[in-house]
mmCIF file of C-alpha atoms in Angstrom:
data_model
loop_
_atom_site.group_PDB
_atom_site.id
_atom_site.type_symbol
_atom_site.label_atom_id
_atom_site.label_comp_id
_atom_site.label_asym_id
_atom_site.label_seq_id
_atom_site.Cartn_x
_atom_site.Cartn_y
_atom_site.Cartn_z
ATOM 1 C CA UNK A 1 -5.656 -33.171 12.425
ATOM 2 C CA UNK A 2 -3.404 -32.213 15.289
ATOM 3 C CA UNK A 3 -0.400 -30.000 14.729
ATOM 4 C CA UNK A 4 1.161 -30.577 18.117
ATOM 5 C CA UNK A 5 3.829 -33.093 16.945
ATOM 6 C CA UNK A 6 5.330 -30.477 14.610
ATOM 7 C CA UNK A 7 6.705 -28.374 17.453
ATOM 8 C CA UNK A 8 7.786 -28.838 21.016
ATOM 9 C CA UNK A 9 6.389 -26.962 23.963
ATOM 10 C CA UNK A 10 8.681 -24.903 26.111
ATOM 11 C CA UNK A 11 9.005 -25.484 29.834
ATOM 12 C CA UNK A 12 5.789 -24.463 31.676
ATOM 13 C CA UNK A 13 4.010 -23.837 28.360
ATOM 14 C CA UNK A 14 0.449 -25.006 27.740
ATOM 15 C CA UNK A 15 -1.642 -25.076 24.591
ATOM 16 C CA UNK A 16 -4.561 -22.656 24.928
ATOM 17 C CA UNK A 17 -6.034 -23.066 21.435
ATOM 18 C CA UNK A 18 -4.996 -25.323 18.570
ATOM 19 C CA UNK A 19 -6.426 -25.841 15.123
ATOM 20 C CA UNK A 20 -5.059 -26.618 11.659
ATOM 21 C CA UNK A 21 -4.215 -22.947 11.043
ATOM 22 C CA UNK A 22 -2.418 -21.799 14.192
ATOM 23 C CA UNK A 23 -1.638 -22.583 17.805
ATOM 24 C CA UNK A 24 -1.829 -20.244 20.763
ATOM 25 C CA UNK A 25 0.081 -21.335 23.826
ATOM 26 C CA UNK A 26 0.515 -19.655 27.177
ATOM 27 C CA UNK A 27 3.782 -18.119 25.904
ATOM 28 C CA UNK A 28 3.815 -18.164 22.065
ATOM 29 C CA UNK A 29 1.814 -17.708 18.882
ATOM 30 C CA UNK A 30 2.630 -20.391 16.322
ATOM 31 C CA UNK A 31 1.372 -20.331 12.741
ATOM 32 C CA UNK A 32 2.036 -20.056 8.994
ATOM 33 C CA UNK A 33 2.344 -23.821 8.692
ATOM 34 C CA UNK A 34 1.641 -23.735 4.965
ATOM 35 C CA UNK A 35 4.141 -20.969 4.195
ATOM 36 C CA UNK A 36 7.168 -22.614 5.733
ATOM 37 C CA UNK A 37 9.027 -25.686 4.543
ATOM 38 C CA UNK A 38 7.580 -29.125 5.244
ATOM 39 C CA UNK A 39 7.143 -29.451 8.977
ATOM 40 C CA UNK A 40 8.183 -25.830 9.514
ATOM 41 C CA UNK A 41 6.313 -23.006 11.193
ATOM 42 C CA UNK A 42 6.684 -19.493 12.531
ATOM 43 C CA UNK A 43 6.664 -19.070 16.317
ATOM 44 C CA UNK A 44 6.787 -15.776 18.215
ATOM 45 C CA UNK A 45 6.628 -14.824 21.865
ATOM 46 C CA UNK A 46 3.238 -13.285 22.702
ATOM 47 C CA UNK A 47 4.944 -10.015 23.634
ATOM 48 C CA UNK A 48 6.139 -9.695 20.002
ATOM 49 C CA UNK A 49 2.667 -10.157 18.513
ATOM 50 C CA UNK A 50 0.272 -7.217 18.188
ATOM 51 C CA UNK A 51 -3.510 -7.119 18.324
ATOM 52 C CA UNK A 52 -5.069 -9.133 15.488
ATOM 53 C CA UNK A 53 -7.076 -7.665 12.620
ATOM 54 C CA UNK A 54 -10.023 -9.773 11.489
ATOM 55 C CA UNK A 55 -11.868 -9.204 8.233
ATOM 56 C CA UNK A 56 -14.080 -10.981 5.721
ATOM 57 C CA UNK A 57 -12.923 -11.490 2.157
ATOM 58 C CA UNK A 58 -14.002 -13.224 -1.016
ATOM 59 C CA UNK A 59 -17.527 -13.393 -2.363
ATOM 60 C CA UNK A 60 -20.273 -15.929 -2.728
ATOM 61 C CA UNK A 61 -20.615 -17.271 -6.258
ATOM 62 C CA UNK A 62 -23.414 -16.378 -8.631
ATOM 63 C CA UNK A 63 -23.119 -19.491 -10.745
ATOM 64 C CA UNK A 64 -26.858 -20.323 -10.763
ATOM 65 C CA UNK A 65 -27.841 -16.829 -11.907
ATOM 66 C CA UNK A 66 -25.079 -16.866 -14.522
ATOM 67 C CA UNK A 67 -26.259 -20.184 -15.966
ATOM 68 C CA UNK A 68 -29.860 -18.942 -16.131
ATOM 69 C CA UNK A 69 -28.832 -15.725 -17.864
ATOM 70 C CA UNK A 70 -26.609 -17.551 -20.337
ATOM 71 C CA UNK A 71 -29.303 -20.083 -21.247
ATOM 72 C CA UNK A 72 -32.062 -17.445 -21.310
ATOM 73 C CA UNK A 73 -30.036 -15.108 -23.533
ATOM 74 C CA UNK A 74 -29.147 -17.922 -25.914
ATOM 75 C CA UNK A 75 -32.827 -18.928 -26.041
ATOM 76 C CA UNK A 76 -33.892 -15.370 -26.925
ATOM 77 C CA UNK A 77 -31.317 -15.241 -29.744
ATOM 78 C CA UNK A 78 -32.460 -18.673 -30.989
ATOM 79 C CA UNK A 79 -36.113 -17.570 -30.965
ATOM 80 C CA UNK A 80 -35.094 -14.482 -32.922
ATOM 81 C CA UNK A 81 -33.368 -16.609 -35.548
ATOM 82 C CA UNK A 82 -36.111 -19.268 -35.821
ATOM 83 C CA UNK A 83 -39.009 -16.820 -35.972
ATOM 84 C CA UNK A 84 -37.185 -14.165 -37.998
ATOM 85 C CA UNK A 85 -39.894 -13.868 -40.635
ATOM 86 C CA UNK A 86 -42.585 -13.241 -38.011
ATOM 87 C CA UNK A 87 -40.392 -10.797 -36.055
ATOM 88 C CA UNK A 88 -39.632 -8.744 -39.188
ATOM 89 C CA UNK A 89 -43.368 -8.161 -39.600
ATOM 90 C CA UNK A 90 -43.455 -6.540 -36.132
ATOM 91 C CA UNK A 91 -41.251 -3.707 -37.318
ATOM 92 C CA UNK A 92 -37.751 -2.912 -38.429
ATOM 93 C CA UNK A 93 -36.496 -2.361 -34.832
ATOM 94 C CA UNK A 94 -37.868 -5.635 -33.357
ATOM 95 C CA UNK A 95 -35.281 -7.983 -34.862
ATOM 96 C CA UNK A 96 -32.146 -6.092 -33.698
ATOM 97 C CA UNK A 97 -33.781 -5.407 -30.304
ATOM 98 C CA UNK A 98 -34.444 -9.106 -29.690
ATOM 99 C CA UNK A 99 -30.898 -9.976 -30.766
ATOM 100 C CA UNK A 100 -29.351 -7.326 -28.489
ATOM 101 C CA UNK A 101 -31.440 -8.410 -25.475
ATOM 102 C CA UNK A 102 -30.443 -12.056 -25.998
ATOM 103 C CA UNK A 103 -26.782 -11.248 -26.624
ATOM 104 C CA UNK A 104 -26.500 -9.006 -23.568
ATOM 105 C CA UNK A 105 -28.169 -11.644 -21.379
ATOM 106 C CA UNK A 106 -25.794 -14.317 -22.668
ATOM 107 C CA UNK A 107 -22.717 -12.135 -22.183
ATOM 108 C CA UNK A 108 -23.673 -11.143 -18.640
ATOM 109 C CA UNK A 109 -24.310 -14.809 -17.797
ATOM 110 C CA UNK A 110 -20.963 -15.840 -19.272
ATOM 111 C CA UNK A 111 -19.220 -13.045 -17.347
ATOM 112 C CA UNK A 112 -20.805 -14.211 -14.082
ATOM 113 C CA UNK A 113 -19.750 -17.815 -14.709
ATOM 114 C CA UNK A 114 -16.152 -16.901 -15.548
ATOM 115 C CA UNK A 115 -15.967 -14.477 -12.626
ATOM 116 C CA UNK A 116 -17.166 -17.231 -10.303
ATOM 117 C CA UNK A 117 -14.302 -19.496 -11.418
ATOM 118 C CA UNK A 118 -11.554 -17.018 -10.536
ATOM 119 C CA UNK A 119 -12.995 -15.265 -7.479
ATOM 120 C CA UNK A 120 -11.826 -16.384 -4.033
ATOM 121 C CA UNK A 121 -14.556 -18.018 -1.962
ATOM 122 C CA UNK A 122 -15.882 -16.301 1.168
ATOM 123 C CA UNK A 123 -13.401 -16.416 4.036
ATOM 124 C CA UNK A 124 -12.516 -14.861 7.355
ATOM 125 C CA UNK A 125 -8.879 -13.844 7.667
ATOM 126 C CA UNK A 126 -7.144 -12.981 10.916
ATOM 127 C CA UNK A 127 -3.782 -11.225 10.671
ATOM 128 C CA UNK A 128 -1.544 -11.191 13.719
ATOM 129 C CA UNK A 129 1.135 -8.499 13.180
ATOM 130 C CA UNK A 130 4.567 -9.331 14.527
ATOM 131 C CA UNK A 131 6.897 -6.518 15.529
ATOM 132 C CA UNK A 132 9.703 -7.709 13.237
ATOM 133 C CA UNK A 133 7.540 -6.830 10.215
ATOM 134 C CA UNK A 134 6.159 -10.290 9.484
ATOM 135 C CA UNK A 135 2.585 -11.423 10.004
ATOM 136 C CA UNK A 136 0.969 -14.633 11.118
ATOM 137 C CA UNK A 137 -1.975 -15.074 8.785
ATOM 138 C CA UNK A 138 -4.830 -17.383 9.649
ATOM 139 C CA UNK A 139 -7.700 -17.915 7.216
ATOM 140 C CA UNK A 140 -10.970 -19.780 7.754
ATOM 141 C CA UNK A 141 -13.722 -20.625 5.270
ATOM 142 C CA UNK A 142 -16.918 -18.546 5.090
ATOM 143 C CA UNK A 143 -17.658 -15.103 6.500
ATOM 144 C CA UNK A 144 -17.697 -14.457 10.253
ATOM 145 C CA UNK A 145 -16.331 -17.906 10.983
ATOM 146 C CA UNK A 146 -16.753 -18.846 14.664
ATOM 147 C CA UNK A 147 -13.273 -20.444 14.731
ATOM 148 C CA UNK A 148 -11.742 -17.096 13.772
ATOM 149 C CA UNK A 149 -13.704 -15.364 16.508
ATOM 150 C CA UNK A 150 -12.542 -17.962 19.036
ATOM 151 C CA UNK A 151 -8.930 -17.482 17.865
ATOM 152 C CA UNK A 152 -9.151 -13.718 18.471
ATOM 153 C CA UNK A 153 -10.832 -14.175 21.867
ATOM 154 C CA UNK A 154 -8.291 -16.758 23.015
ATOM 155 C CA UNK A 155 -5.399 -14.565 21.923
ATOM 156 C CA UNK A 156 -6.823 -11.571 23.809
ATOM 157 C CA UNK A 157 -7.462 -13.696 26.904
ATOM 158 C CA UNK A 158 -3.883 -15.029 26.939
ATOM 159 C CA UNK A 159 -2.389 -11.583 26.281
ATOM 160 C CA UNK A 160 -4.295 -10.234 29.286
ATOM 161 C CA UNK A 161 -3.059 -13.194 31.344
ATOM 162 C CA UNK A 162 -6.588 -14.502 31.924
ATOM 163 C CA UNK A 163 -6.623 -18.133 30.795
ATOM 164 C CA UNK A 164 -9.606 -20.367 31.369
#
């Protein structure tokens, strides 16, 4: 998807890098397309934009481990209930121990599943500080995303005046 129709280039301005998150031209940094009103964006002269900060956020999910723990814990509790008469013969501490092991396994599995639902997925975020106090924020999926790295390199190249 091209963003170019949303804004007009200035005289003698060329697009250096464009993606769905931001646009770097020979004179401006344009971004925050999702934050502004429909069809809106934030555009700043390159001289007003500071060096970007790039970092990884979010976490990979542990859904598979959570499901296994939940099912395994529930199975241990079920075995404890079904074979209660045999377990009681093992000793007075065996029955509560089996129940606690199963319950803890189930609870940890449930915690991991619920945590996976509300945790942000892995992402690479690049923040371009603007001298008026605002930021242009660009976020890409997964850690160490090559598009984010290319965005930072292109910005540095244009700021130095060395376009390819």
